Amino acid sequence: MTAIPSFTGDANPYGGGDPYADYRTADLPFTQYANLADRCLGAGVIAANDEFFAQRENLLVPERAEFDPEHFGHKGKIMDGWETRRRRGASAEHPWPTAEDHDWALVRLGAPGVIRGIVVDTAHFRGNYPQAVSVEGTSVQGSPSPEELLGDDVKWTTLVPRTPVGGHAANGFEVSVEQRFTHLRVNQHPDGGIARLRVYGEVVPDPEWLEVLGTFDVVALENGGRAEDASNLFYSPASNTIQPGRSRKMDDGWETRRRRDQGHDWIRYRLAAQAQVRALEIDTAYLKGNSAGWASVSVKDGEDGEWREILPRTRLQPDTNHRFVLPAPAVGTHARVDIFPDGGISRLRLFGSLTQQGTSHLAARHQELGG
């Protein structure tokens, strides 16, 4: 069921002013995980049975949905989301859709993984949202076509059963299926519109691929790294620092509020698995008047291991990528970056390779989760 039952049902018609003034949302615990359906990771909406009013690709736009009450086109009201036409019955005697009628979209996750929660956001869909939604997942190797995914030999697992949702609301669903998924099928019953889709979970990389790579970024989100905790998330999430590619603007990194004490800020990470770190990068791209002044990096091996500093406190320059080669490989399962006194960094890269223990652990987990 939805995170908050009171979300279910109609929203009031738009009354003017701030279009989000009556938007129904809540703090959802699973949003601490990475969005596996992030376009930055390579996610895409590869097919839909209908997108008459609004294109399926809007589902994964990173920004929240926009609303212009006066924006109309040749097909009707233009909405920032995925919207299908109204379904009709078979005849004048039976003009209503059947209970089985529904529309669907196929989503390729940017990074395969275990899904912890899904948000089906119906922002601005007040009288044209679906009556209910359901979500299924599957794991298919390679790059399957829509036709292959819809084949009879593909097994789909229910992640969200058919559940009533509300209009103009962030409908959140916790998922408790311990499997690795590569694709989703999002269904809306019987028709309507969804503004955004967010799929939160833990990346589970392909161990064979990482083994072939040899040396790679062992903390990168796409390789199975994760930002577990941070001292401050005032301006932006810590997970930005392990996203693919270079930062493109200031809020594409991690920035803390200004400190007025003698403390400092930090992020703690979990690596893809136990690894040997041989080099690292700290990038402050687009952080010009607010980059961290100094930074240090530490690793520990195991949950109960002791932190060992591998990069001592080092001066950082604004809007600059800093590279460091370690004098000796550092073995660990977790890493921490400390910045002094506050500010931000855009990216952290830890280059190395998995140990034999790390490779075995990752391969066992991959197999256990059906990869």
Coordinates of C-alpha atoms in Angstrom, one line a residue:
M1 CA 0.0 0.0 0.0
T2 CA 1.0 3.6 -0.3
A3 CA 3.3 5.1 2.4
I4 CA 0.5 7.3 3.6
P5 CA -3.1 6.0 2.9
S6 CA -4.5 9.5 2.9
F7 CA -2.7 10.1 -0.3
T8 CA -5.1 7.8 -2.1
G9 CA -7.7 9.6 -4.2
D10 CA -8.3 12.9 -5.9
A11 CA -6.3 16.1 -5.3
N12 CA -8.2 19.4 -5.5
P13 CA -8.3 21.2 -8.8
Y14 CA -5.4 23.6 -9.3
G15 CA -6.4 26.9 -7.6
G16 CA -3.6 29.1 -8.9
G17 CA -0.4 30.2 -7.3
D18 CA 2.3 27.7 -6.3
P19 CA 1.4 24.5 -8.1
Y20 CA 3.2 22.5 -5.4
A21 CA 1.3 24.2 -2.5
D22 CA -1.0 21.2 -1.9
Y23 CA 1.4 18.5 -3.1
R24 CA 1.2 15.5 -0.8
T25 CA 4.6 14.1 0.1
A26 CA 6.4 12.5 3.1
D27 CA 9.8 11.5 4.3
L28 CA 10.4 8.0 3.0
P29 CA 13.2 6.0 4.7
F30 CA 14.3 4.2 1.5
T31 CA 15.3 7.4 -0.3
Q32 CA 18.7 7.2 1.5
Y33 CA 19.6 4.7 -1.2
A34 CA 20.7 5.6 -4.7
N35 CA 18.2 6.1 -7.5
L36 CA 18.8 3.1 -9.8
A37 CA 16.6 4.7 -12.4
D38 CA 18.9 7.7 -12.7
R39 CA 19.6 8.8 -16.3
C40 CA 23.2 9.6 -15.2
L41 CA 23.7 5.9 -14.6
G42 CA 22.3 5.0 -18.0
A43 CA 18.6 4.3 -17.2
G44 CA 16.0 4.7 -19.8
V45 CA 12.3 4.1 -20.6
I46 CA 12.7 1.8 -23.6
A47 CA 9.1 1.2 -24.5
A48 CA 5.4 2.0 -23.6
N49 CA 2.2 0.8 -25.1
D50 CA 0.8 4.3 -25.2
E51 CA 2.1 7.9 -24.8
F52 CA -0.6 9.9 -26.5
F53 CA -0.6 13.0 -24.3
A54 CA 2.9 13.0 -22.8
Q55 CA 6.1 11.1 -23.6
R56 CA 7.4 8.2 -21.5
E57 CA 10.9 9.6 -21.3
N58 CA 9.6 12.3 -18.9
L59 CA 9.4 9.6 -16.1
L60 CA 13.1 9.7 -15.5
V61 CA 13.8 13.5 -15.7
P62 CA 15.9 14.3 -12.6
E63 CA 14.1 17.6 -11.8
R64 CA 10.7 17.7 -10.3
A65 CA 7.8 18.0 -12.7
E66 CA 6.8 21.5 -13.9
F67 CA 3.3 22.7 -14.5
D68 CA 2.0 25.4 -16.8
P69 CA -1.8 25.7 -16.6
E70 CA -2.1 27.5 -19.9
H71 CA 0.2 25.2 -21.9
F72 CA -1.9 23.3 -24.5
G73 CA -1.0 21.6 -27.7
H74 CA -2.8 19.9 -30.6
K75 CA -3.6 16.8 -28.5
G76 CA -4.7 18.7 -25.4
K77 CA -3.1 19.7 -22.1
I78 CA 0.7 19.3 -22.2
M79 CA 1.9 17.5 -19.0
D80 CA 5.4 17.0 -17.7
G81 CA 5.2 13.2 -17.3
W82 CA 4.0 10.0 -19.0
E83 CA 0.3 10.2 -19.9
T84 CA -1.9 7.8 -21.9
R85 CA -5.2 8.4 -23.6
R86 CA -8.5 7.4 -21.9
R87 CA -9.4 3.8 -22.3
R88 CA -12.8 2.8 -23.6
G89 CA -14.9 -0.4 -23.5
A90 CA -15.8 -2.7 -26.3
S91 CA -19.3 -1.3 -27.1
A92 CA -22.0 1.2 -26.2
E93 CA -23.5 -1.4 -23.9
H94 CA -20.1 -1.8 -22.2
P95 CA -18.3 1.5 -22.5
W96 CA -16.0 1.1 -19.5
P97 CA -12.5 -0.4 -19.4
T98 CA -12.3 -4.0 -18.1
A99 CA -10.6 -4.8 -14.8
E100 CA -7.6 -6.2 -16.7
D101 CA -7.1 -3.1 -18.9
H102 CA -3.9 -1.2 -18.2
D103 CA -1.1 0.7 -19.8
W104 CA 2.6 -0.1 -19.3
A105 CA 6.1 1.2 -19.7
L106 CA 9.4 -0.8 -19.7
V107 CA 12.3 0.8 -17.7
R108 CA 15.9 -0.2 -18.0
L109 CA 17.7 0.5 -14.7
G110 CA 20.9 2.4 -15.0
A111 CA 22.6 0.1 -12.5
P112 CA 21.2 -3.4 -11.7
G113 CA 20.6 -3.9 -8.0
V114 CA 18.3 -4.8 -5.1
I115 CA 15.3 -2.4 -4.9
R116 CA 14.4 -1.1 -1.5
G117 CA 11.7 1.4 -2.5
I118 CA 9.8 2.9 -5.4
V119 CA 8.2 6.3 -5.7
V120 CA 5.4 6.8 -8.3
D121 CA 5.0 10.5 -8.4
T122 CA 1.7 11.9 -9.8
A123 CA 2.6 15.6 -9.4
H124 CA 0.1 17.8 -11.2
F125 CA -2.0 14.8 -12.3
R126 CA -5.1 15.8 -10.3
G127 CA -8.0 14.3 -12.3
N128 CA -6.0 12.3 -14.8
Y129 CA -3.8 10.0 -12.6
P130 CA -4.2 6.2 -12.7
Q131 CA -6.7 4.6 -10.3
A132 CA -4.0 2.1 -9.3
V133 CA -0.4 1.1 -10.2
S134 CA 1.7 -2.0 -10.1
V135 CA 5.4 -2.6 -10.7
E136 CA 7.2 -5.8 -11.8
G137 CA 10.9 -6.6 -12.1
T138 CA 13.1 -8.9 -14.0
S139 CA 16.8 -9.7 -14.5
V140 CA 18.0 -10.2 -18.1
Q141 CA 21.6 -10.2 -19.2
G142 CA 22.9 -8.0 -21.9
S143 CA 20.9 -5.4 -23.7
P144 CA 17.5 -7.0 -24.4
S145 CA 15.0 -5.3 -26.8
P146 CA 11.5 -4.5 -25.8
E147 CA 10.3 -7.5 -27.8
E148 CA 12.6 -9.8 -25.9
L149 CA 11.5 -8.4 -22.5
L150 CA 7.9 -9.0 -23.4
G151 CA 8.6 -12.6 -24.5
D152 CA 6.9 -15.5 -22.9
D153 CA 10.2 -16.8 -21.6
V154 CA 10.9 -13.8 -19.4
K155 CA 9.9 -14.2 -15.7
W156 CA 8.5 -11.1 -14.0
T157 CA 8.4 -10.7 -10.2
T158 CA 5.8 -8.5 -8.5
L159 CA 7.5 -5.7 -6.6
V160 CA 4.4 -3.6 -6.0
P161 CA 1.0 -5.3 -6.3
R162 CA -1.9 -3.5 -7.8
T163 CA -2.4 -0.7 -5.3
P164 CA -4.6 2.5 -5.4
V165 CA -2.7 5.7 -5.6
G166 CA -3.5 9.4 -5.2
G167 CA -3.3 12.3 -7.6
H168 CA -0.7 15.1 -7.1
A169 CA 1.2 13.0 -4.6
A170 CA 4.5 11.1 -4.1
N171 CA 3.2 7.6 -3.7
G172 CA 5.9 5.6 -2.0
F173 CA 6.2 1.8 -1.8
E174 CA 8.7 -0.2 0.3
V175 CA 10.0 -3.3 -1.5
S176 CA 11.3 -6.4 0.3
V177 CA 12.3 -8.7 -2.5
E178 CA 15.9 -9.8 -2.1
Q179 CA 16.8 -10.2 -5.8
R180 CA 18.9 -8.4 -8.4
F181 CA 16.8 -6.6 -11.1
T182 CA 17.8 -5.1 -14.4
H183 CA 14.4 -3.9 -15.8
L184 CA 11.0 -2.9 -14.5
R185 CA 7.5 -2.9 -16.0
V186 CA 5.4 -0.1 -14.6
N187 CA 1.7 -0.5 -15.0
Q188 CA -1.1 2.0 -14.5
H189 CA -4.6 0.8 -14.2
P190 CA -6.6 1.5 -16.3
D191 CA -4.9 4.6 -17.8
G192 CA -3.8 8.1 -16.9
G193 CA -0.5 9.9 -16.1
I194 CA 2.6 9.6 -13.9
A195 CA 5.0 12.5 -13.6
R196 CA 8.1 10.8 -12.3
L197 CA 9.5 7.4 -11.3
R198 CA 12.2 6.9 -8.7
V199 CA 13.7 3.5 -7.9
Y200 CA 15.8 3.4 -4.8
G201 CA 18.2 0.5 -4.0
E202 CA 21.6 -0.9 -3.8
V203 CA 23.8 -1.5 -6.8
V204 CA 24.9 -5.1 -7.4
P205 CA 27.5 -5.1 -10.1
D206 CA 28.5 -7.9 -12.4
P207 CA 31.7 -9.5 -10.7
E208 CA 32.9 -10.9 -14.1
W209 CA 32.9 -7.4 -15.6
L210 CA 34.8 -5.9 -12.7
E211 CA 37.3 -8.7 -12.8
V212 CA 38.0 -8.1 -16.5
L213 CA 38.4 -4.3 -15.8
G214 CA 41.1 -5.1 -13.3
T215 CA 41.7 -1.5 -12.0
F216 CA 38.6 0.6 -11.6
D217 CA 36.9 3.1 -9.2
V218 CA 36.1 0.9 -6.2
V219 CA 33.8 3.5 -4.6
A220 CA 31.8 4.5 -7.7
L221 CA 28.1 4.1 -7.5
E222 CA 27.8 2.2 -10.8
N223 CA 30.4 -0.3 -9.5
G224 CA 28.6 -1.0 -6.3
G225 CA 29.9 1.7 -4.0
R226 CA 27.6 3.5 -1.6
A227 CA 27.6 6.7 0.5
E228 CA 26.5 5.3 3.9
D229 CA 26.4 8.4 6.0
A230 CA 27.5 12.1 6.1
S231 CA 27.8 14.8 8.7
N232 CA 25.7 17.3 6.8
L233 CA 23.4 17.1 3.8
F234 CA 22.1 20.7 3.8
Y235 CA 22.6 21.6 0.1
S236 CA 23.0 18.3 -1.7
P237 CA 23.3 14.5 -1.2
A238 CA 26.6 12.8 -0.4
S239 CA 25.9 10.2 -3.1
N240 CA 26.6 12.9 -5.7
T241 CA 30.3 12.5 -5.1
I242 CA 30.3 8.9 -6.5
Q243 CA 28.1 9.6 -9.5
P244 CA 29.4 8.9 -13.0
G245 CA 31.3 11.6 -14.9
R246 CA 32.4 15.0 -13.9
S247 CA 30.2 17.4 -12.0
R248 CA 28.3 19.7 -14.4
K249 CA 27.2 22.4 -12.0
M250 CA 27.5 23.4 -8.4
D251 CA 24.7 21.4 -7.0
D252 CA 26.0 18.3 -8.8
G253 CA 28.4 17.7 -5.9
W254 CA 28.2 17.7 -2.1
E255 CA 28.1 21.0 -0.2
T256 CA 27.5 21.5 3.5
R257 CA 26.2 24.5 5.4
R258 CA 28.6 27.0 6.8
R259 CA 30.1 25.9 10.1
R260 CA 30.2 28.3 13.1
D261 CA 32.1 25.9 15.4
Q262 CA 35.5 24.2 15.5
G263 CA 34.3 20.9 13.9
H264 CA 34.5 19.5 10.4
D265 CA 32.4 17.6 7.9
W266 CA 32.7 14.1 6.5
I267 CA 31.2 11.3 4.3
R268 CA 31.5 7.6 5.0
Y269 CA 31.4 5.1 2.1
R270 CA 31.1 1.4 1.6
L271 CA 33.3 0.1 -1.3
A272 CA 32.1 -2.4 -3.9
A273 CA 33.9 -5.1 -1.8
Q274 CA 37.3 -5.5 -0.1
A275 CA 39.7 -3.8 -2.4
Q276 CA 43.3 -2.5 -2.7
V277 CA 43.3 1.3 -3.3
R278 CA 46.3 2.6 -5.2
A279 CA 45.3 6.1 -6.2
L280 CA 42.6 8.6 -5.6
E281 CA 41.1 11.8 -6.9
I282 CA 39.3 14.6 -5.1
D283 CA 37.5 17.0 -7.4
T284 CA 36.1 20.4 -6.5
A285 CA 34.6 21.2 -9.9
Y286 CA 32.2 24.2 -9.8
L287 CA 32.8 24.8 -6.1
K288 CA 34.7 28.1 -6.3
G289 CA 33.9 30.2 -3.3
N290 CA 32.7 27.2 -1.3
S291 CA 35.0 24.3 -1.9
A292 CA 36.5 22.5 1.1
G293 CA 39.8 24.1 2.4
W294 CA 41.5 20.8 3.2
A295 CA 40.7 17.1 3.0
S296 CA 41.9 13.8 4.2
V297 CA 41.0 10.2 3.3
S298 CA 40.9 7.1 5.4
V299 CA 40.0 3.5 4.9
K300 CA 39.1 0.6 7.2
D301 CA 38.8 -3.2 6.6
G302 CA 35.6 -4.6 7.9
E303 CA 32.8 -3.1 10.0
D304 CA 34.9 -3.4 13.2
G305 CA 38.2 -2.4 11.6
E306 CA 40.2 0.7 12.6
W307 CA 40.4 3.8 10.4
R308 CA 43.8 4.3 8.7
E309 CA 44.6 7.6 7.1
I310 CA 45.9 7.1 3.5
L311 CA 45.9 10.8 2.5
P312 CA 46.8 13.2 5.2
R313 CA 45.1 16.6 5.6
T314 CA 45.9 18.3 2.2
R315 CA 45.1 21.7 0.9
L316 CA 42.5 21.8 -1.8
Q317 CA 42.1 24.4 -4.6
P318 CA 38.7 25.6 -5.8
D319 CA 37.3 24.2 -9.1
T320 CA 40.2 21.7 -9.4
N321 CA 40.7 18.0 -9.8
H322 CA 43.4 16.8 -7.4
R323 CA 45.2 13.4 -8.0
F324 CA 47.2 11.4 -5.5
V325 CA 49.2 8.2 -6.0
L326 CA 49.5 6.2 -2.7
P327 CA 53.0 5.1 -1.7
A328 CA 51.6 1.6 -1.0
P329 CA 48.2 -0.1 -1.7
A330 CA 45.6 0.4 1.1
V331 CA 43.3 -2.6 1.7
G332 CA 39.8 -1.8 3.0
T333 CA 36.0 -2.3 2.7
H334 CA 35.0 1.2 3.7
A335 CA 36.4 4.7 3.1
R336 CA 35.9 8.2 4.6
V337 CA 36.7 11.6 3.4
D338 CA 37.0 14.4 5.9
I339 CA 36.8 18.0 4.8
F340 CA 38.0 21.0 6.9
P341 CA 36.3 23.0 8.1
D342 CA 33.2 22.8 5.8
G343 CA 32.3 23.5 2.1
G344 CA 32.2 20.7 -0.4
I345 CA 33.7 18.4 -3.0
S346 CA 32.1 17.3 -6.3
R347 CA 33.6 13.8 -6.7
L348 CA 35.8 11.3 -4.9
R349 CA 37.5 8.5 -6.9
L350 CA 39.3 5.6 -5.4
F351 CA 41.2 3.6 -8.0
G352 CA 42.2 0.0 -7.3
S353 CA 41.2 -3.6 -7.7
L354 CA 39.3 -6.2 -5.7
T355 CA 41.2 -8.5 -3.4
Q356 CA 40.6 -12.3 -3.8
Q357 CA 38.4 -12.1 -0.7
G358 CA 36.5 -9.2 -2.2
T359 CA 36.0 -11.0 -5.5
S360 CA 34.7 -14.1 -3.8
H361 CA 32.3 -12.1 -1.6
L362 CA 30.9 -10.2 -4.6
A363 CA 30.5 -13.3 -6.7
A364 CA 28.7 -15.1 -3.9
R365 CA 26.3 -12.2 -3.4
H366 CA 25.7 -11.8 -7.1
Q367 CA 24.7 -15.5 -7.4
E368 CA 22.6 -15.4 -4.2
L369 CA 20.6 -12.5 -5.6
G370 CA 19.9 -14.4 -8.9
G371 CA 22.4 -12.5 -11.0

